[in-house]
Amino acid sequence: MTSGKRILVVGAGATGGFFGGRLQQAGRDVTFLVRPGRAKLLAERGLRITGLGEETVLTPNLVEADRLTDPYDVVLFTVKAAGLERAAEDVAPAVGPRTLVLPVLNGMRHVDVLAARFGEERVLGGVAIVATTVDGAGDIRRLVDMQSLTYGARSEPVPPELADVHALLSDAGFPTALAPDITARMWAKWAFIASIGAVTSLLRGTVGDVAGQPGGIAFAEAVVAECAAVAEAAGHPLAASALENARATVTEIGSPRAPSLYRDLTSGQPVEGEQIFGDLVDRAHALGVSVPLLELVRLNLRVYQSRLG
């Protein structure tokens, strides 16, 4: 049953704006928790999803943190890592005893933060796949026709509200899946984005740029091996298909692919270096896994981030 159920989307950027917009289009009761600047822009222009032939304009229901009072049924966290702690405090009035929190951030650290704040049983695991960006006008621009949302309980017992949340999020214009192995899927995504992020950001080029140089493919394969080793040591080894997909993606000759981290890096924007690489290296050290290439990436991005001030 979805009637009367309410969704709070924390953030209305490339990820939250897209999935929240699609849910609104499908008739769900969606509210976006946004900062004042973003609220002003969305109130003036509307929530716009563009690209690949689409020109959608929605009138979003917006709320700022000081106006939250009542619990929602599901809270979809889509903020950047740097804003996680503040967002967790802002959203607290919206999380009641039956609310499920669904974060789709990169890595795993956010799960620890949110579970400590709201309780292990309230926080789901989630994986969002989407290729979007916020353009200069503040619109959500689709880059590739690729979008899905996968989620599930991270431990037993499964929250009784999960079935209703699954119904609420499904059939809204993008594929959804309720996964019993959600933590393994989160590790697989983390290993993938760390692999492609490391290859492109450290060498400042697309996958094809790196693969086309002598030693480029061997370097990329070594990065994948390090990421996979950490996942395995953590108890979530990559499936053979996931491992092969990561290898094939980061070694493809002529590929123009580069992740959002690379786009942020090359445009002088802050990057999620600690969320993707810092935490991964820390976990590798705790597990006794040698990751010299990932350590180099972490150091490289820390130097970059420090120069931004």
Short mmCIF file of C-alpha atoms in Angstrom, two decimals:
data_model
loop_
_atom_site.label_atom_id
_atom_site.label_comp_id
_atom_site.label_asym_id
_atom_site.label_seq_id
_atom_site.Cartn_x
_atom_site.Cartn_y
_atom_site.Cartn_z
CA MET A 1 0.00 0.00 0.00
CA THR A 2 1.35 3.45 -0.95
CA SER A 3 -1.66 5.63 -0.16
CA GLY A 4 -0.86 8.11 2.57
CA LYS A 5 2.81 7.14 2.68
CA ARG A 6 5.30 9.99 2.62
CA ILE A 7 8.85 10.21 1.27
CA LEU A 8 11.44 12.75 2.41
CA VAL A 9 14.35 13.15 0.00
CA VAL A 10 17.37 14.70 1.69
CA GLY A 11 19.01 16.72 -1.06
CA ALA A 12 17.75 17.65 -4.52
CA GLY A 13 20.96 17.35 -6.48
CA ALA A 14 21.99 14.96 -9.24
CA THR A 15 20.83 11.84 -7.37
CA GLY A 16 18.08 13.06 -5.07
CA GLY A 17 16.61 15.38 -7.67
CA PHE A 18 16.41 12.59 -10.22
CA PHE A 19 14.94 9.82 -8.07
CA GLY A 20 12.74 12.20 -6.10
CA GLY A 21 11.52 13.76 -9.32
CA ARG A 22 10.65 10.39 -10.81
CA LEU A 23 8.78 9.41 -7.64
CA GLN A 24 6.83 12.66 -7.76
CA GLN A 25 6.00 12.06 -11.42
CA ALA A 26 4.63 8.66 -10.41
CA GLY A 27 2.25 10.28 -7.96
CA ARG A 28 4.09 9.64 -4.72
CA ASP A 29 3.95 12.14 -1.86
CA VAL A 30 7.51 13.49 -2.03
CA THR A 31 9.10 16.34 -0.09
CA PHE A 32 12.67 17.57 -0.65
CA LEU A 33 14.75 18.74 2.31
CA VAL A 34 17.03 21.42 0.87
CA ARG A 35 19.23 24.33 1.93
CA PRO A 36 17.94 27.90 1.48
CA GLY A 37 19.91 28.59 -1.69
CA ARG A 38 18.73 25.44 -3.43
CA ALA A 39 15.19 26.04 -2.18
CA LYS A 40 15.16 29.51 -3.76
CA LEU A 41 16.39 28.21 -7.12
CA LEU A 42 13.90 25.32 -7.20
CA ALA A 43 11.05 27.61 -6.22
CA GLU A 44 11.93 29.95 -9.09
CA ARG A 45 12.77 27.45 -11.85
CA GLY A 46 11.12 24.26 -10.68
CA LEU A 47 12.84 20.90 -10.50
CA ARG A 48 14.04 20.29 -14.05
CA ILE A 49 15.24 16.96 -15.43
CA THR A 50 16.83 17.37 -18.83
CA GLY A 51 19.08 15.56 -21.30
CA LEU A 52 18.67 12.60 -23.65
CA GLY A 53 15.67 14.33 -25.19
CA GLU A 54 13.87 14.98 -21.90
CA GLU A 55 12.62 18.37 -20.70
CA THR A 56 10.67 17.72 -17.51
CA VAL A 57 9.66 20.55 -15.20
CA LEU A 58 8.16 19.73 -11.80
CA THR A 59 6.91 21.90 -8.96
CA PRO A 60 8.56 20.26 -5.95
CA ASN A 61 7.32 20.30 -2.39
CA LEU A 62 10.23 21.83 -0.45
CA VAL A 63 11.06 22.04 3.23
CA GLU A 64 13.98 23.48 5.14
CA ALA A 65 15.37 21.86 8.28
CA ASP A 66 13.74 24.21 10.80
CA ARG A 67 10.27 23.37 9.42
CA LEU A 68 10.46 19.60 9.87
CA THR A 69 8.10 18.36 12.57
CA ASP A 70 6.43 15.04 11.73
CA PRO A 71 7.90 11.62 10.85
CA TYR A 72 7.97 10.34 7.28
CA ASP A 73 7.68 6.73 6.15
CA VAL A 74 11.01 6.69 4.36
CA VAL A 75 13.90 9.16 4.33
CA LEU A 76 16.07 8.91 1.21
CA PHE A 77 19.55 10.28 1.96
CA THR A 78 21.31 11.55 -1.18
CA VAL A 79 23.60 14.26 0.23
CA LYS A 80 27.32 14.44 -0.42
CA ALA A 81 29.56 12.92 2.23
CA ALA A 82 30.70 16.31 3.53
CA GLY A 83 27.15 17.18 4.52
CA LEU A 84 26.24 13.86 6.13
CA GLU A 85 26.56 14.70 9.83
CA ARG A 86 24.70 17.98 9.52
CA ALA A 87 21.96 16.38 7.43
CA ALA A 88 21.56 13.59 9.99
CA GLU A 89 20.88 16.16 12.70
CA ASP A 90 18.62 18.25 10.45
CA VAL A 91 16.45 15.27 9.54
CA ALA A 92 16.03 13.89 13.08
CA PRO A 93 12.48 15.26 13.57
CA ALA A 94 11.41 13.37 10.42
CA VAL A 95 12.61 9.98 11.72
CA GLY A 96 10.04 8.29 13.91
CA PRO A 97 9.83 4.78 15.39
CA ARG A 98 8.46 3.37 12.10
CA THR A 99 10.56 5.43 9.68
CA LEU A 100 13.11 3.65 7.49
CA VAL A 101 16.23 5.56 6.50
CA LEU A 102 17.60 4.71 3.04
CA PRO A 103 21.03 6.21 2.31
CA VAL A 104 22.55 5.84 -1.15
CA LEU A 105 25.91 7.50 -0.53
CA ASN A 106 29.19 6.04 -1.72
CA GLY A 107 31.25 3.77 0.50
CA MET A 108 30.17 2.45 3.90
CA ARG A 109 31.01 5.10 6.49
CA HIS A 110 27.62 6.77 6.19
CA VAL A 111 25.91 3.61 7.41
CA ASP A 112 27.88 3.73 10.66
CA VAL A 113 27.02 7.41 11.16
CA LEU A 114 23.31 7.01 10.49
CA ALA A 115 22.95 3.77 12.45
CA ALA A 116 24.58 5.42 15.46
CA ARG A 117 22.11 8.31 15.18
CA PHE A 118 18.88 6.47 14.36
CA GLY A 119 19.45 2.81 15.32
CA GLU A 120 20.69 -0.20 13.37
CA GLU A 121 17.19 -1.49 12.65
CA ARG A 122 16.04 1.82 11.08
CA VAL A 123 18.87 2.18 8.55
CA LEU A 124 18.70 0.20 5.31
CA GLY A 125 21.50 -0.47 2.89
CA GLY A 126 21.15 1.08 -0.55
CA VAL A 127 22.78 1.26 -3.96
CA ALA A 128 21.80 3.92 -6.48
CA ILE A 129 22.92 3.67 -10.07
CA VAL A 130 22.40 6.86 -12.06
CA ALA A 131 24.37 8.99 -14.50
CA THR A 132 23.28 12.57 -13.90
CA THR A 133 24.84 15.91 -13.05
CA VAL A 134 23.66 19.34 -11.94
CA ASP A 135 24.39 21.77 -14.74
CA GLY A 136 25.21 25.47 -14.55
CA ALA A 137 21.53 26.41 -14.42
CA GLY A 138 20.92 24.07 -11.48
CA ASP A 139 19.00 21.49 -13.53
CA ILE A 140 19.41 17.72 -13.27
CA ARG A 141 20.95 16.67 -16.58
CA ARG A 142 20.87 13.02 -17.63
CA LEU A 143 24.12 11.80 -19.18
CA VAL A 144 23.33 8.13 -19.86
CA ASP A 145 20.04 6.23 -19.80
CA MET A 146 21.02 4.24 -16.72
CA GLN A 147 19.15 4.33 -13.42
CA SER A 148 18.16 1.90 -10.69
CA LEU A 149 17.65 1.73 -6.94
CA THR A 150 18.48 -1.36 -4.89
CA TYR A 151 17.96 -1.63 -1.14
CA GLY A 152 17.42 -4.05 1.71
CA ALA A 153 17.79 -4.76 5.39
CA ARG A 154 21.40 -5.03 6.53
CA SER A 155 20.65 -7.51 9.31
CA GLU A 156 17.94 -9.55 10.96
CA PRO A 157 15.20 -9.06 11.88
CA VAL A 158 13.91 -7.40 8.70
CA PRO A 159 11.88 -4.28 9.58
CA PRO A 160 8.17 -4.99 9.06
CA GLU A 161 7.82 -1.66 7.24
CA LEU A 162 10.24 -2.73 4.48
CA ALA A 163 7.58 -4.32 2.27
CA ASP A 164 5.52 -1.11 2.25
CA VAL A 165 8.61 0.97 1.49
CA HIS A 166 9.47 -1.34 -1.41
CA ALA A 167 5.97 -0.85 -2.82
CA LEU A 168 6.27 2.90 -2.32
CA LEU A 169 9.52 3.16 -4.28
CA SER A 170 8.66 0.69 -7.06
CA ASP A 171 6.93 1.29 -10.41
CA ALA A 172 8.05 4.90 -10.50
CA GLY A 173 9.95 5.07 -13.77
CA PHE A 174 13.16 3.32 -12.73
CA PRO A 175 13.99 -0.29 -11.80
CA THR A 176 14.01 -1.19 -8.10
CA ALA A 177 15.11 -4.34 -6.29
CA LEU A 178 14.77 -5.59 -2.73
CA ALA A 179 18.06 -7.39 -2.10
CA PRO A 180 18.76 -9.78 0.79
CA ASP A 181 22.50 -9.35 0.16
CA ILE A 182 22.51 -5.56 0.16
CA THR A 183 25.77 -5.18 2.12
CA ALA A 184 27.63 -7.30 -0.44
CA ARG A 185 26.15 -5.18 -3.22
CA MET A 186 27.28 -2.01 -1.48
CA TRP A 187 30.82 -3.39 -1.25
CA ALA A 188 30.71 -4.33 -4.94
CA LYS A 189 29.69 -0.79 -5.90
CA TRP A 190 32.34 0.67 -3.60
CA ALA A 191 35.05 -1.47 -5.18
CA PHE A 192 33.86 -0.46 -8.65
CA ILE A 193 33.72 3.29 -8.05
CA ALA A 194 37.02 3.21 -6.16
CA SER A 195 38.62 1.38 -9.08
CA ILE A 196 37.47 3.73 -11.82
CA GLY A 197 37.94 6.74 -9.55
CA ALA A 198 41.51 5.78 -8.70
CA VAL A 199 42.52 5.11 -12.29
CA THR A 200 41.11 8.34 -13.70
CA SER A 201 41.82 10.74 -10.84
CA LEU A 202 45.39 9.70 -10.13
CA LEU A 203 46.41 9.80 -13.79
CA ARG A 204 44.09 12.69 -14.73
CA GLY A 205 42.54 11.08 -17.77
CA THR A 206 39.59 9.03 -18.94
CA VAL A 207 39.68 5.25 -18.86
CA GLY A 208 40.69 5.25 -22.52
CA ASP A 209 43.44 7.81 -21.93
CA VAL A 210 45.00 5.55 -19.29
CA ALA A 211 44.44 2.25 -21.08
CA GLY A 212 46.03 3.62 -24.23
CA GLN A 213 49.39 4.21 -22.58
CA PRO A 214 52.09 1.57 -21.97
CA GLY A 215 51.51 0.17 -18.50
CA GLY A 216 48.06 1.70 -18.23
CA ILE A 217 46.13 -1.56 -18.33
CA ALA A 218 48.44 -3.26 -15.84
CA PHE A 219 48.05 -0.29 -13.49
CA ALA A 220 44.26 -0.39 -13.76
CA GLU A 221 44.16 -4.14 -13.12
CA ALA A 222 46.35 -3.70 -10.04
CA VAL A 223 43.95 -1.08 -8.67
CA VAL A 224 41.00 -3.42 -9.13
CA ALA A 225 42.90 -6.19 -7.38
CA GLU A 226 43.52 -3.97 -4.34
CA CYS A 227 39.86 -2.96 -4.10
CA ALA A 228 38.71 -6.55 -4.43
CA ALA A 229 41.18 -7.69 -1.76
CA VAL A 230 39.72 -5.25 0.78
CA ALA A 231 36.16 -6.37 0.03
CA GLU A 232 37.15 -10.02 0.43
CA ALA A 233 38.96 -9.38 3.71
CA ALA A 234 35.86 -7.56 4.97
CA GLY A 235 33.80 -10.70 4.35
CA HIS A 236 32.13 -9.58 1.13
CA PRO A 237 34.16 -10.96 -1.79
CA LEU A 238 33.17 -9.68 -5.20
CA ALA A 239 31.20 -12.05 -7.37
CA ALA A 240 33.09 -13.22 -10.45
CA SER A 241 30.79 -11.15 -12.67
CA ALA A 242 31.34 -7.98 -10.61
CA LEU A 243 35.10 -8.47 -10.63
CA GLU A 244 35.17 -9.03 -14.38
CA ASN A 245 32.94 -5.99 -14.97
CA ALA A 246 35.30 -3.78 -12.97
CA ARG A 247 38.35 -5.06 -14.83
CA ALA A 248 36.71 -4.69 -18.23
CA THR A 249 35.47 -1.19 -17.47
CA VAL A 250 38.79 0.26 -16.31
CA THR A 251 40.88 -1.32 -19.08
CA GLU A 252 38.76 -0.55 -22.13
CA ILE A 253 40.82 0.94 -24.94
CA GLY A 254 39.30 4.16 -26.25
CA SER A 255 36.69 4.41 -23.48
CA PRO A 256 35.55 7.98 -22.71
CA ARG A 257 34.31 6.93 -19.26
CA ALA A 258 35.19 8.90 -16.19
CA PRO A 259 33.25 9.07 -12.90
CA SER A 260 31.74 12.10 -11.22
CA LEU A 261 34.77 12.27 -8.91
CA TYR A 262 36.97 12.88 -11.95
CA ARG A 263 34.58 15.51 -13.30
CA ASP A 264 34.62 17.29 -9.92
CA LEU A 265 38.40 17.05 -9.75
CA THR A 266 39.05 18.44 -13.21
CA SER A 267 36.59 21.31 -12.69
CA GLY A 268 38.16 22.40 -9.41
CA GLN A 269 35.32 21.21 -7.18
CA PRO A 270 35.53 19.42 -3.81
CA VAL A 271 35.78 15.64 -4.12
CA GLU A 272 34.66 12.68 -2.01
CA GLY A 273 38.20 11.54 -1.41
CA GLU A 274 37.75 10.51 2.21
CA GLN A 275 34.39 8.87 1.66
CA ILE A 276 35.62 6.70 -1.21
CA PHE A 277 39.33 6.26 -0.55
CA GLY A 278 40.15 7.39 2.98
CA ASP A 279 37.71 4.99 4.61
CA LEU A 280 38.66 2.19 2.23
CA VAL A 281 42.35 2.54 3.07
CA ASP A 282 41.59 2.71 6.80
CA ARG A 283 39.57 -0.51 6.58
CA ALA A 284 42.34 -2.15 4.54
CA HIS A 285 44.87 -1.31 7.24
CA ALA A 286 42.58 -2.64 9.97
CA LEU A 287 42.18 -5.86 8.01
CA GLY A 288 45.89 -6.20 7.24
CA VAL A 289 45.51 -5.70 3.48
CA SER A 290 48.32 -3.96 1.58
CA VAL A 291 46.94 -1.21 -0.70
CA PRO A 292 49.85 1.00 -1.85
CA LEU A 293 48.05 2.30 -4.95
CA LEU A 294 44.94 3.28 -2.99
CA GLU A 295 47.17 4.97 -0.40
CA LEU A 296 48.72 7.00 -3.21
CA VAL A 297 45.30 8.01 -4.50
CA ARG A 298 44.21 9.04 -1.01
CA LEU A 299 47.32 11.18 -0.55
CA ASN A 300 46.91 12.73 -3.99
CA LEU A 301 43.31 13.73 -3.30
CA ARG A 302 44.14 15.01 0.18
CA VAL A 303 46.74 17.35 -1.31
CA TYR A 304 44.21 18.48 -3.94
CA GLN A 305 41.49 19.03 -1.33
CA SER A 306 43.81 20.96 0.97
CA ARG A 307 44.61 23.42 -1.82
CA LEU A 308 40.91 24.20 -2.21
CA GLY A 309 40.88 25.54 1.34
#
